[in-house]
Coordinates of C-alpha atoms and ligand atoms in Angstrom, one line a residue:
M1 CA 50.2 108.9 31.3
S2 CA 47.7 108.8 34.1
A3 CA 50.3 107.4 36.5
Q4 CA 52.6 110.4 35.8
F5 CA 49.6 112.8 36.1
N6 CA 48.5 111.3 39.4
Q7 CA 52.0 111.4 40.8
H8 CA 52.3 115.1 40.0
A9 CA 48.8 115.8 41.4
A10 CA 49.6 113.9 44.6
T11 CA 52.8 116.0 45.1
I12 CA 50.6 119.2 44.7
Y13 CA 48.0 117.9 47.2
R14 CA 50.7 117.1 49.8
R15 CA 52.4 120.4 49.3
T16 CA 49.1 122.3 49.7
D17 CA 48.2 120.3 52.8
R18 CA 51.4 121.4 54.4
M19 CA 50.8 125.0 53.5
F20 CA 47.3 124.9 55.0
A21 CA 48.7 123.2 58.2
V22 CA 50.9 126.3 58.7
L23 CA 48.1 128.7 57.7
M24 CA 45.6 127.1 60.2
V25 CA 48.0 127.8 63.1
L26 CA 48.5 131.4 62.0
Q27 CA 44.8 132.0 61.6
W28 CA 44.3 130.7 65.1
A29 CA 46.7 133.2 66.4
V30 CA 45.0 135.9 64.3
A31 CA 41.6 135.0 65.7
I32 CA 42.9 135.4 69.2
A33 CA 44.5 138.8 68.2
V34 CA 41.3 140.0 66.6
A35 CA 39.2 138.9 69.6
S36 CA 41.5 140.7 72.0
W37 CA 41.5 143.9 69.7
Y38 CA 37.8 144.1 69.3
S39 CA 36.6 142.7 72.6
P40 CA 38.9 143.6 75.4
S41 CA 38.1 142.7 79.1
T42 CA 34.9 144.3 80.1
W43 CA 33.9 145.9 83.4
N44 CA 30.6 145.1 85.0
G45 CA 30.4 147.1 88.3
A46 CA 33.1 145.8 90.5
D47 CA 33.7 142.7 88.3
R48 CA 36.1 142.5 85.4
S49 CA 35.7 139.4 83.1
I50 CA 37.1 138.1 79.8
H51 CA 34.8 138.7 76.9
P52 CA 33.2 135.5 75.5
H53 CA 34.8 136.3 72.1
M54 CA 38.2 135.6 73.6
I55 CA 37.0 132.2 74.8
I56 CA 35.5 131.5 71.4
A57 CA 38.7 132.6 69.6
I58 CA 40.9 130.4 71.8
I59 CA 38.7 127.3 72.0
G60 CA 36.8 127.6 68.7
G61 CA 40.0 128.6 66.8
G62 CA 41.9 125.7 68.4
L63 CA 39.3 123.2 67.5
L64 CA 39.1 124.5 63.9
A65 CA 42.8 124.3 63.5
S66 CA 43.6 121.1 65.2
L67 CA 41.7 118.6 63.1
P68 CA 43.1 119.8 59.7
V69 CA 46.6 120.2 61.1
A70 CA 46.5 116.6 62.4
M71 CA 45.1 115.3 59.1
A72 CA 47.7 117.2 57.0
L73 CA 50.4 115.6 59.1
L74 CA 49.0 112.1 59.4
L75 CA 47.1 111.7 56.1
P76 CA 48.7 114.1 53.6
G77 CA 47.5 114.0 50.1
R78 CA 44.1 112.3 50.8
S79 CA 40.9 113.6 49.5
I80 CA 39.3 113.6 53.0
T81 CA 42.2 115.7 54.3
R82 CA 41.6 118.3 51.5
N83 CA 37.9 118.5 52.2
V84 CA 38.4 118.8 56.0
I85 CA 40.9 121.6 55.4
A86 CA 38.5 123.3 53.0
V87 CA 35.6 123.2 55.4
S88 CA 37.8 124.4 58.4
Q89 CA 39.2 127.2 56.3
V90 CA 35.8 128.8 55.5
L91 CA 34.7 128.2 59.1
F92 CA 37.7 130.2 60.1
S93 CA 36.4 133.0 57.8
S94 CA 33.1 132.9 59.6
L95 CA 34.8 133.0 63.0
L96 CA 36.9 136.0 62.0
I97 CA 33.9 137.8 60.6
H98 CA 32.0 137.2 63.8
L99 CA 35.0 138.3 66.0
S100 CA 35.5 141.5 64.0
G101 CA 31.8 142.4 64.6
G102 CA 30.8 141.6 61.0
R103 CA 33.2 144.1 59.4
I104 CA 32.8 144.1 55.7
E105 CA 36.7 144.1 55.3
M106 CA 36.8 140.7 57.0
H107 CA 34.6 139.2 54.3
F108 CA 37.6 139.4 52.0
H109 CA 39.1 136.6 54.0
I110 CA 36.5 134.3 52.3
F111 CA 37.8 135.4 48.8
G112 CA 41.4 134.7 50.0
S113 CA 40.4 131.3 51.4
F114 CA 38.9 130.2 48.1
A115 CA 42.0 131.5 46.2
F116 CA 44.2 129.4 48.5
L117 CA 42.0 126.4 48.1
A118 CA 42.3 126.7 44.3
S119 CA 46.0 125.8 44.8
Y120 CA 44.8 122.2 45.2
R121 CA 43.8 122.4 41.5
D122 CA 40.8 120.2 42.4
W123 CA 37.5 121.8 41.8
K124 CA 35.7 119.3 44.0
V125 CA 37.4 120.9 47.0
L126 CA 35.4 124.1 46.5
V127 CA 31.9 122.5 46.7
A128 CA 31.5 122.0 50.4
P129 CA 33.0 125.4 51.4
T130 CA 30.7 127.2 48.9
L131 CA 27.6 125.5 50.4
I132 CA 28.8 126.4 54.0
V133 CA 29.5 130.0 53.1
V134 CA 26.1 130.5 51.4
A135 CA 24.2 128.7 54.2
D136 CA 26.1 130.6 56.9
H137 CA 25.4 134.0 55.3
M138 CA 21.7 133.1 54.7
V139 CA 21.0 131.8 58.2
R140 CA 23.0 134.4 60.1
G141 CA 21.8 137.2 57.7
I142 CA 18.1 136.3 58.5
W143 CA 18.3 135.6 62.3
W144 CA 21.6 137.2 63.5
P145 CA 22.6 139.9 60.9
E146 CA 24.9 141.9 63.3
S147 CA 27.2 138.8 63.5
V148 CA 27.8 138.7 59.8
F149 CA 27.0 142.2 58.4
G150 CA 27.7 144.2 61.6
I151 CA 24.2 145.8 61.7
A152 CA 21.0 144.5 63.2
T153 CA 18.8 146.0 60.4
A154 CA 20.4 144.5 57.3
S155 CA 18.1 143.4 54.5
H156 CA 17.3 139.7 54.6
W157 CA 18.4 139.3 51.0
I158 CA 21.9 140.8 51.3
W159 CA 23.4 137.2 51.5
I160 CA 22.3 136.8 47.9
E161 CA 24.6 139.7 46.8
H162 CA 27.5 138.1 48.7
T163 CA 26.7 134.7 47.1
I164 CA 26.9 136.3 43.6
W165 CA 30.3 137.8 44.3
L166 CA 31.5 134.5 45.6
L167 CA 30.2 132.6 42.6
F168 CA 31.9 135.1 40.3
E169 CA 35.3 134.5 42.0
E170 CA 34.7 130.8 41.8
L171 CA 34.0 131.0 38.1
V172 CA 37.4 132.6 37.5
L173 CA 39.1 130.0 39.8
L174 CA 37.4 127.1 38.0
I175 CA 38.7 128.3 34.6
T176 CA 42.2 128.7 36.1
I177 CA 42.0 125.2 37.6
R178 CA 40.9 123.7 34.3
Q179 CA 43.8 125.3 32.4
S180 CA 46.3 124.2 35.1
V181 CA 45.1 120.6 35.0
A182 CA 45.3 120.6 31.2
E183 CA 48.9 121.8 31.5
M184 CA 49.7 119.1 34.0
R185 CA 48.3 116.5 31.6
S186 CA 50.4 117.8 28.7
L187 CA 53.5 117.9 31.0
A188 CA 52.8 114.3 31.9
V189 CA 52.7 113.3 28.2
H190 CA 55.9 115.2 27.5
T191 CA 57.7 113.6 30.5
I192 CA 56.7 110.2 29.3
Q193 CA 57.9 110.9 25.7
L194 CA 61.1 112.3 27.1
E195 CA 61.7 109.3 29.3
A196 CA 61.1 107.0 26.4
A197 CA 63.4 109.0 24.2
T198 CA 66.1 109.0 26.9
Q199 CA 65.8 105.2 27.4
T200 CA 66.1 104.6 23.6
A201 CA 69.1 106.9 23.4
E202 CA 70.7 105.1 26.4
D203 CA 70.0 101.7 24.9
A204 CA 71.4 102.7 21.5
N205 CA 74.5 104.1 23.3
K206 CA 75.0 101.0 25.2
A207 CA 74.6 98.8 22.1
K208 CA 77.2 101.0 20.4
S209 CA 79.6 100.7 23.2
E210 CA 79.2 96.9 23.4
F211 CA 79.6 96.7 19.6
L212 CA 82.8 98.8 19.8
A213 CA 84.1 96.7 22.7
S214 CA 83.5 93.4 21.0
M215 CA 84.8 94.7 17.6
S216 CA 88.0 95.9 19.3
H217 CA 88.4 92.6 21.0
E218 CA 87.9 90.7 17.8
L219 CA 90.4 93.0 16.0
R220 CA 93.1 92.4 18.6
T221 CA 93.3 88.7 18.0
P222 CA 94.4 88.8 14.3
L223 CA 96.5 91.8 15.0
N224 CA 98.3 89.7 17.6
G225 CA 99.3 87.5 14.8
V226 CA 100.5 90.3 12.5
I227 CA 102.5 92.2 15.1
G228 CA 104.0 89.0 16.6
M229 CA 105.0 87.5 13.2
T230 CA 106.6 90.7 12.0
E231 CA 108.5 90.9 15.3
L232 CA 109.8 87.4 14.7
L233 CA 110.6 88.3 11.1
S234 CA 112.6 91.3 12.2
E235 CA 114.8 89.0 14.3
S236 CA 115.7 87.0 11.3
E237 CA 118.3 87.7 8.6
L238 CA 117.0 90.5 6.4
D239 CA 118.6 92.9 3.9
D240 CA 118.1 96.7 4.4
R241 CA 115.1 96.9 2.1
Q242 CA 113.3 94.0 3.7
R243 CA 114.1 95.4 7.2
R244 CA 112.5 98.8 6.2
F245 CA 109.4 96.9 5.0
V246 CA 109.2 94.9 8.2
D247 CA 109.7 98.0 10.4
A248 CA 107.0 99.8 8.5
C249 CA 104.7 96.8 9.1
Q250 CA 105.5 96.8 12.8
S251 CA 105.0 100.5 13.4
S252 CA 101.7 100.5 11.4
G253 CA 100.6 97.4 13.4
K254 CA 101.5 99.2 16.7
A255 CA 99.7 102.4 15.7
L256 CA 96.6 100.3 14.8
L257 CA 96.8 98.5 18.1
K258 CA 97.0 101.8 20.0
L259 CA 94.0 103.0 18.2
I260 CA 92.0 99.8 18.9
S261 CA 93.1 99.9 22.6
D262 CA 91.9 103.6 22.8
I263 CA 88.5 102.7 21.3
L264 CA 88.2 99.7 23.7
D265 CA 89.0 101.9 26.7
F266 CA 86.7 104.6 25.4
S267 CA 83.8 102.1 25.0
K268 CA 84.4 100.6 28.4
I269 CA 84.3 104.0 30.0
E270 CA 81.1 104.9 28.1
A271 CA 79.5 101.6 29.2
G272 CA 80.6 102.3 32.8
H273 CA 82.8 99.1 32.8
M274 CA 86.1 100.8 33.7
V275 CA 87.3 99.0 36.8
L276 CA 90.6 99.8 38.5
E277 CA 92.7 97.1 39.9
E278 CA 94.1 97.2 43.4
R279 CA 97.6 95.8 43.6
A280 CA 100.7 96.8 45.5
F281 CA 103.5 98.2 43.3
D282 CA 106.7 100.2 43.7
L283 CA 106.2 103.7 42.4
R284 CA 109.8 104.4 41.6
L285 CA 110.1 101.2 39.6
L286 CA 107.0 102.1 37.7
L287 CA 108.3 105.6 36.9
D288 CA 111.6 104.1 35.8
D289 CA 109.8 101.7 33.5
V290 CA 107.7 104.5 32.0
V291 CA 110.7 106.6 31.3
L292 CA 112.4 103.7 29.7
C293 CA 109.4 103.1 27.5
M294 CA 109.5 106.6 26.0
P295 CA 109.5 106.6 22.3
L296 CA 112.6 106.7 20.2
Q297 CA 111.6 110.1 18.8
L298 CA 113.2 111.6 21.8
D299 CA 116.5 110.9 20.2
E300 CA 115.3 111.6 16.7
K301 CA 114.1 115.0 17.7
R302 CA 117.0 115.8 20.0
I303 CA 114.6 116.6 22.9
K304 CA 115.9 116.3 26.4
L305 CA 113.7 114.5 29.0
S306 CA 114.6 115.4 32.6
C307 CA 113.0 113.6 35.5
H308 CA 112.6 115.2 38.9
F309 CA 111.7 112.6 41.4
Q310 CA 114.0 113.8 44.1
Q311 CA 111.3 114.5 46.6
L312 CA 109.8 111.1 46.2
P313 CA 110.3 108.7 49.1
T314 CA 110.4 105.0 48.3
L315 CA 106.8 104.1 48.1
Q316 CA 104.9 100.9 47.9
I317 CA 101.4 101.9 47.0
I318 CA 98.2 100.0 46.2
G319 CA 96.4 100.9 43.0
D320 CA 96.2 100.2 39.3
S321 CA 99.8 100.5 38.1
H322 CA 98.8 99.6 34.5
R323 CA 96.3 102.5 34.3
L324 CA 98.7 104.9 36.0
R325 CA 101.3 104.0 33.5
Q326 CA 98.8 104.4 30.6
V327 CA 98.1 108.0 31.7
L328 CA 101.8 108.9 32.1
L329 CA 102.6 107.3 28.7
N330 CA 99.8 109.3 27.1
L331 CA 100.9 112.6 28.6
L332 CA 104.6 112.0 28.0
G333 CA 103.8 110.7 24.5
N334 CA 101.9 113.9 23.7
A335 CA 104.7 116.0 25.0
V336 CA 107.2 114.3 22.7
K337 CA 104.7 114.4 19.8
F338 CA 104.0 118.1 20.0
T339 CA 107.6 119.2 20.9
E340 CA 110.1 119.8 18.1
H341 CA 113.0 120.9 20.2
G342 CA 113.8 121.9 23.8
E343 CA 113.1 119.9 26.9
I344 CA 110.4 117.9 28.6
R345 CA 110.4 118.0 32.4
F346 CA 108.7 115.2 34.3
Y347 CA 108.0 116.0 38.0
V348 CA 106.4 113.7 40.6
H349 CA 106.1 114.7 44.2
P350 CA 103.8 113.8 47.1
Q351 CA 101.2 116.4 47.8
R352 CA 99.9 114.7 50.9
L353 CA 101.5 111.8 52.7
N354 CA 100.4 110.1 55.8
S355 CA 100.8 106.5 57.1
D356 CA 97.7 105.2 55.2
E357 CA 97.5 107.3 52.0
V358 CA 99.5 109.3 49.6
T359 CA 98.3 111.9 47.1
L360 CA 100.8 112.4 44.3
L361 CA 101.1 115.3 41.9
F362 CA 102.5 114.3 38.5
S363 CA 103.4 117.1 36.1
I364 CA 104.8 117.0 32.6
E365 CA 106.1 120.3 31.0
D366 CA 107.2 120.7 27.5
T367 CA 108.5 123.4 25.2
G368 CA 106.3 122.4 22.3
I369 CA 103.7 124.0 20.1
G370 CA 101.3 124.9 23.0
I371 CA 97.6 125.1 22.8
P372 CA 95.4 128.2 22.0
P373 CA 93.5 129.5 25.1
D374 CA 90.0 128.9 23.5
R375 CA 90.8 125.2 23.0
L376 CA 92.0 124.5 26.5
G377 CA 88.4 124.0 27.9
S378 CA 87.4 121.2 25.5
L379 CA 90.7 119.4 25.5
F380 CA 89.6 116.6 27.8
Q381 CA 86.5 115.8 25.8
S382 CA 86.4 112.7 23.6
F383 CA 87.7 113.1 20.0
S384 CA 88.8 116.7 20.8
Q385 CA 91.9 117.9 18.9
V386 CA 93.1 121.5 18.7
D387 CA 92.3 121.5 15.0
N388 CA 91.9 119.0 12.2
S389 CA 95.3 119.8 10.8
I390 CA 96.8 118.4 14.0
S391 CA 95.5 115.0 13.4
R392 CA 96.7 115.1 9.8
K393 CA 100.2 116.3 10.8
Y394 CA 100.7 114.4 14.1
G395 CA 98.1 111.6 14.0
G396 CA 96.0 110.5 17.0
T397 CA 92.3 110.2 17.7
G398 CA 91.8 112.8 20.3
L399 CA 90.7 110.1 22.8
G400 CA 93.9 109.9 24.9
L401 CA 93.2 112.9 27.2
S402 CA 89.5 112.0 27.7
I403 CA 90.5 108.4 28.7
S404 CA 93.3 109.8 31.0
K405 CA 90.7 112.1 32.6
S406 CA 88.4 109.2 33.4
I407 CA 91.2 107.1 34.8
V408 CA 92.5 110.0 37.0
E409 CA 89.0 110.7 38.3
N410 CA 88.7 107.0 39.1
M411 CA 91.8 107.4 41.1
N412 CA 90.1 110.3 43.1
G413 CA 92.3 112.8 41.3
V414 CA 92.0 115.8 39.0
I415 CA 93.7 116.5 35.8
G416 CA 94.5 119.9 34.3
V417 CA 96.5 121.8 31.8
E418 CA 98.2 125.2 31.4
S419 CA 99.6 126.2 28.1
R420 CA 100.9 129.1 26.0
E421 CA 100.8 128.9 22.3
G422 CA 104.2 128.6 20.8
V423 CA 105.9 128.4 24.2
G424 CA 104.8 125.1 25.7
S425 CA 102.3 123.2 27.9
R426 CA 102.1 121.8 31.4
F427 CA 99.8 118.8 31.9
W428 CA 99.4 117.8 35.5
F429 CA 97.2 115.4 37.5
T430 CA 96.8 114.2 41.0
A431 CA 96.0 110.6 42.2
T432 CA 95.4 109.2 45.6
F433 CA 96.6 105.7 46.6
R434 CA 96.6 103.6 49.7
R435 CA 100.0 102.8 51.1
A436 CA 101.0 99.2 51.2
H437 CA 102.2 98.6 54.7
D438 CA 105.6 97.0 55.1
N439 CA 104.7 93.5 54.2
R440 CA 107.3 93.2 51.5
E441 CA 108.5 89.7 51.0
P442 CA 112.2 89.0 51.4
H443 CA 114.3 89.3 48.3
P444 CA 114.0 86.1 46.2
K445 CA 117.6 85.9 45.5
D446 CA 118.2 85.4 49.2
P447 CA 117.9 81.6 49.4
S448 CA 117.5 81.6 53.2
K449 CA 114.3 83.6 52.9
R450 CA 112.3 82.2 50.0
A451 CA 108.9 83.5 49.4
S452 CA 105.9 82.4 47.4
T453 CA 106.0 82.4 43.7
K454 CA 103.5 85.3 43.4
S455 CA 105.4 87.6 45.7
K456 CA 108.6 86.7 44.1
T457 CA 107.2 87.6 40.8
S458 CA 106.5 91.2 41.9
Q459 CA 109.9 91.5 43.5
L460 CA 111.5 90.3 40.4
D461 CA 109.4 92.8 38.4
S462 CA 111.0 95.5 40.5
A463 CA 114.5 94.2 39.9
H464 CA 114.6 94.7 36.1
I465 CA 115.8 91.2 35.6
S466 CA 117.5 90.2 32.4
F467 CA 115.9 87.6 30.1
D468 CA 118.9 85.3 30.2
V469 CA 117.7 82.1 31.7
T470 CA 119.0 79.8 29.1
A471 CA 121.8 78.7 31.5
S472 CA 119.2 76.6 33.4
P473 CA 118.0 73.3 32.0
V474 CA 115.7 73.7 29.0
A475 CA 112.4 75.0 30.4
Q476 CA 109.3 73.1 29.6
I477 CA 106.3 75.2 28.5
L478 CA 102.8 74.0 27.8
L479 CA 100.7 76.2 25.6
A480 CA 96.9 75.8 25.8
D481 CA 95.2 77.9 23.2
D482 CA 92.6 77.0 20.5
N483 CA 93.4 79.8 18.0
P484 CA 95.8 78.4 15.4
S485 CA 97.5 81.8 14.7
N486 CA 98.1 82.4 18.4
Q487 CA 99.4 78.9 18.8
Q488 CA 101.9 79.4 16.0
L489 CA 103.0 82.8 17.3
A490 CA 103.4 81.8 20.9
K491 CA 105.2 78.6 19.9
E492 CA 107.6 80.5 17.7
I493 CA 108.4 82.9 20.6
V494 CA 108.8 80.1 23.1
I495 CA 111.1 78.1 20.8
G496 CA 113.0 81.3 19.9
C497 CA 113.8 81.7 23.6
G498 CA 115.4 78.3 23.6
W499 CA 112.6 76.6 25.6
Q500 CA 110.7 73.5 24.7
C501 CA 107.0 73.9 23.8
D502 CA 104.0 71.5 23.7
V503 CA 100.7 72.7 22.3
V504 CA 97.2 71.7 23.2
D505 CA 94.0 73.4 22.2
N506 CA 91.6 72.9 25.2
G507 CA 91.6 72.5 28.9
I508 CA 91.0 68.8 29.0
D509 CA 94.1 68.1 26.9
A510 CA 96.1 70.5 29.0
L511 CA 95.2 68.5 32.2
R512 CA 96.1 65.3 30.4
A513 CA 99.5 66.7 29.3
L514 CA 100.2 67.9 32.9
D515 CA 99.4 64.4 34.2
S516 CA 102.0 62.8 32.0
K517 CA 104.8 65.4 32.1
H518 CA 106.3 68.1 34.2
Y519 CA 106.0 71.7 32.9
D520 CA 107.6 74.8 34.3
V521 CA 105.1 77.2 32.8
V522 CA 101.6 76.8 31.4
L523 CA 100.4 79.5 28.9
M524 CA 96.7 79.3 29.4
D525 CA 94.2 80.9 27.0
C526 CA 91.1 81.9 29.1
Q527 CA 88.5 81.1 26.5
M528 CA 88.9 77.6 25.2
P529 CA 86.4 74.9 24.2
L530 CA 85.5 72.0 26.5
L531 CA 87.2 73.5 29.6
D532 CA 88.1 77.2 29.8
G533 CA 91.3 78.6 31.3
F534 CA 89.7 79.5 34.6
M535 CA 88.3 76.0 35.2
T536 CA 91.4 74.3 34.0
T537 CA 93.5 76.4 36.5
K538 CA 91.2 75.4 39.4
E539 CA 91.5 71.8 38.4
I540 CA 95.3 72.0 38.2
H541 CA 95.4 73.4 41.8
K542 CA 93.0 70.7 43.0
R543 CA 95.2 68.0 41.4
I544 CA 98.4 69.5 43.0
A545 CA 96.7 69.5 46.4
E546 CA 95.7 65.8 45.8
G547 CA 99.3 65.0 44.8
R548 CA 98.3 64.0 41.2
I549 CA 100.5 66.7 39.7
G550 CA 103.9 66.6 41.2
S551 CA 105.3 70.1 41.0
R552 CA 103.4 73.3 40.6
P553 CA 103.8 74.9 37.2
A554 CA 103.5 78.7 36.9
I555 CA 100.4 79.6 35.0
V556 CA 100.2 82.7 32.7
A557 CA 96.8 83.7 31.4
L558 CA 96.5 84.7 27.8
T559 CA 93.4 86.6 27.0
G560 CA 92.1 89.1 24.4
N561 CA 89.9 90.8 27.1
A562 CA 92.3 93.5 28.0
I563 CA 90.2 94.7 30.9
Q564 CA 91.6 95.3 34.3
G565 CA 88.9 93.3 36.1
D566 CA 90.0 90.3 34.0
R567 CA 93.5 90.5 35.3
Q568 CA 92.2 90.2 38.9
R569 CA 89.8 87.4 37.8
C570 CA 92.8 85.5 36.4
L571 CA 94.8 86.0 39.6
D572 CA 91.8 85.1 41.7
A573 CA 91.5 81.8 39.7
G574 CA 95.0 80.9 40.8
M575 CA 97.1 82.1 37.8
D576 CA 100.4 83.7 38.4
D577 CA 100.5 86.4 35.8
Y578 CA 98.6 87.8 32.9
V579 CA 99.5 88.7 29.3
S580 CA 96.8 90.4 27.2
K581 CA 96.6 89.7 23.5
P582 CA 98.0 90.8 21.3
F583 CA 101.2 90.1 23.3
D584 CA 104.5 91.0 21.8
L585 CA 107.7 89.1 21.8
T586 CA 109.3 91.1 24.7
Q587 CA 106.2 91.0 26.8
L588 CA 105.7 87.2 26.7
R589 CA 109.4 86.5 27.0
K590 CA 109.7 88.8 29.9
T591 CA 106.7 87.3 31.8
V592 CA 107.8 83.7 31.2
S593 CA 111.4 84.5 32.1
R594 CA 110.4 86.1 35.3
L595 CA 108.4 83.1 36.4
L596 CA 111.2 80.8 35.4
V597 CA 113.7 82.7 37.4
A598 CA 111.3 82.9 40.4
Q599 CA 110.9 79.1 40.2
H600 CA 114.6 78.5 40.2
C601 CA 115.5 80.8 43.1
Ligands
ADP701 P1 95.7 112.5 20.4 O1 95.6 111.0 20.3 O2 95.0 113.2 19.3 O3 97.0 113.0 20.8 P2 94.8 113.4 23.0 O4 93.5 113.3 23.7 O5 95.9 112.8 23.8 O6 94.6 112.7 21.6 O7 95.1 114.9 22.8 C1 94.1 115.7 22.2 C2 94.7 116.9 21.6 O8 95.3 117.8 22.6 C3 95.8 116.7 20.6 O9 95.4 116.3 19.3 C4 96.5 118.0 20.6 O10 95.8 118.9 19.8 C5 96.3 118.5 22.1 N1 97.5 118.2 22.9 C6 97.7 117.2 23.8 N2 98.9 117.3 24.4 C7 99.5 118.4 23.9 C8 100.8 119.0 24.1 N3 101.6 118.5 25.0 N4 101.1 120.1 23.4 C9 100.2 120.6 22.5 N5 99.0 120.1 22.2 C10 98.7 119.0 22.9

């Protein structure tokens, strides 16, 4: 508490020192003005000379002002500075009273000086000036009364009357200083309590976010098994009734997964852990992909989706394609969800384009239910839905738009909405990306210009490759994962694709397997006992460099930490691609196929 109080008091001392520094200079100027007003140049016969008052004003005032000004500038906030200022201030009063010929009006300067000195809120500062004023009035009143009272015949005791008035003022000032100090102390107590409460609230919030993040992570792993297995089941022979059950399981699993992903994102944003990835991607291909991902309801509802990308040049940009896709899917998904009939128009055009950067404007217009004007303001807040009946009728958590807003702001953009109830809505956002300069790798299908596996992967990504790689010799896949249900699921998917799969459950065994056999692709869980995925990958690269592993397998990270920073971490560790759990059939198949094609080009 005393630290808070002292800090506050020190601020006041320094501020008041500065105020007096200015005041001293002004008073010096006033002293010169008073001297020249009351004591102009005098004539003595043929001589004209400057009155001694002028000299006293210039030199005496300068001396009185210079020490406190220097101390206020060089030693602000010190006790010695306050006391020097206080003494100089009342000496200025004496000087001005003398220069004005002891005019009674000038005595009010003393009252003003004490009032100003009280702004220090330090009663000790008033002690020395009080003694000086009393001594000055007494000494000058007795031996030189015209200097202080303006008349040579003043009573010797008049200084006592002046002292009583001064003490009366000081009594009032002391009471005020006492109250003010008491208020400062109570403010210090409140500030400390407030800081403690804020800290507790922040800690609790952080703990909550971390709990949510770890829960979401833990939930994703078993969900991986549920969704993956039902996906495999749906590919088997089923009668209509069984297929309906499996479809229901799949759609519920996917809805649950979306919910968990939203909560994970939300908690990451709250904990300040949302990190955007920086990777070059082709904008047109991303947009095509997004449009192709649009839900089946488009057909069910007979809504038309029109895309207007005509103004869009071919652009390779650097940014987080995964997050951009997430925002677009959320806005398009909402448009589909809240539109019963009519059209959804999807516009993308460059707002600002130069050789280094591009700012894109994305806009999604629908002819849906619209949003009432009074709800527009809170739409981008977490858990905000237009009303509760919306969540009952259409589902959703009210988190999508707030997550989208955070992502867009991380992309140096803004997001907004215009809507009319019953007519439709327009959601728009801007995002700024760096342009990837023309360092594209040659097309991997051109055998004369083969590129590295990594760049081939991104090229193939752009080319919408088919999954049919079964014509090549049976691909050898090594799965390194310690979770039995993940092992089972991934193995089923791999075998279902016609590839051969060996399974190990830690990094050491993975290295042993690679020493003894050639694998085209390693599916590498990042968190494994004995040797984790990152260390294992590093060791694989070391062994390739030493010639202990003949041909380089492509390495795909499998991890439940669906955070963008992790993707980069995997790539930095030397992995070629990344699949976050729970992976689905298509995703895993697509990733492995892509790498296999790249290897055989
Ligand atoms: P949710 O998961 O509930 O859809 P969002 O944050 O994406 O969460 O959306 C919040 C709310 O905003 C929705 O519940 C809905 O009330 C409203 N909303 C969003 N998009 C639209 C739209 N295109 N038309 C009408 N209402 C919308």
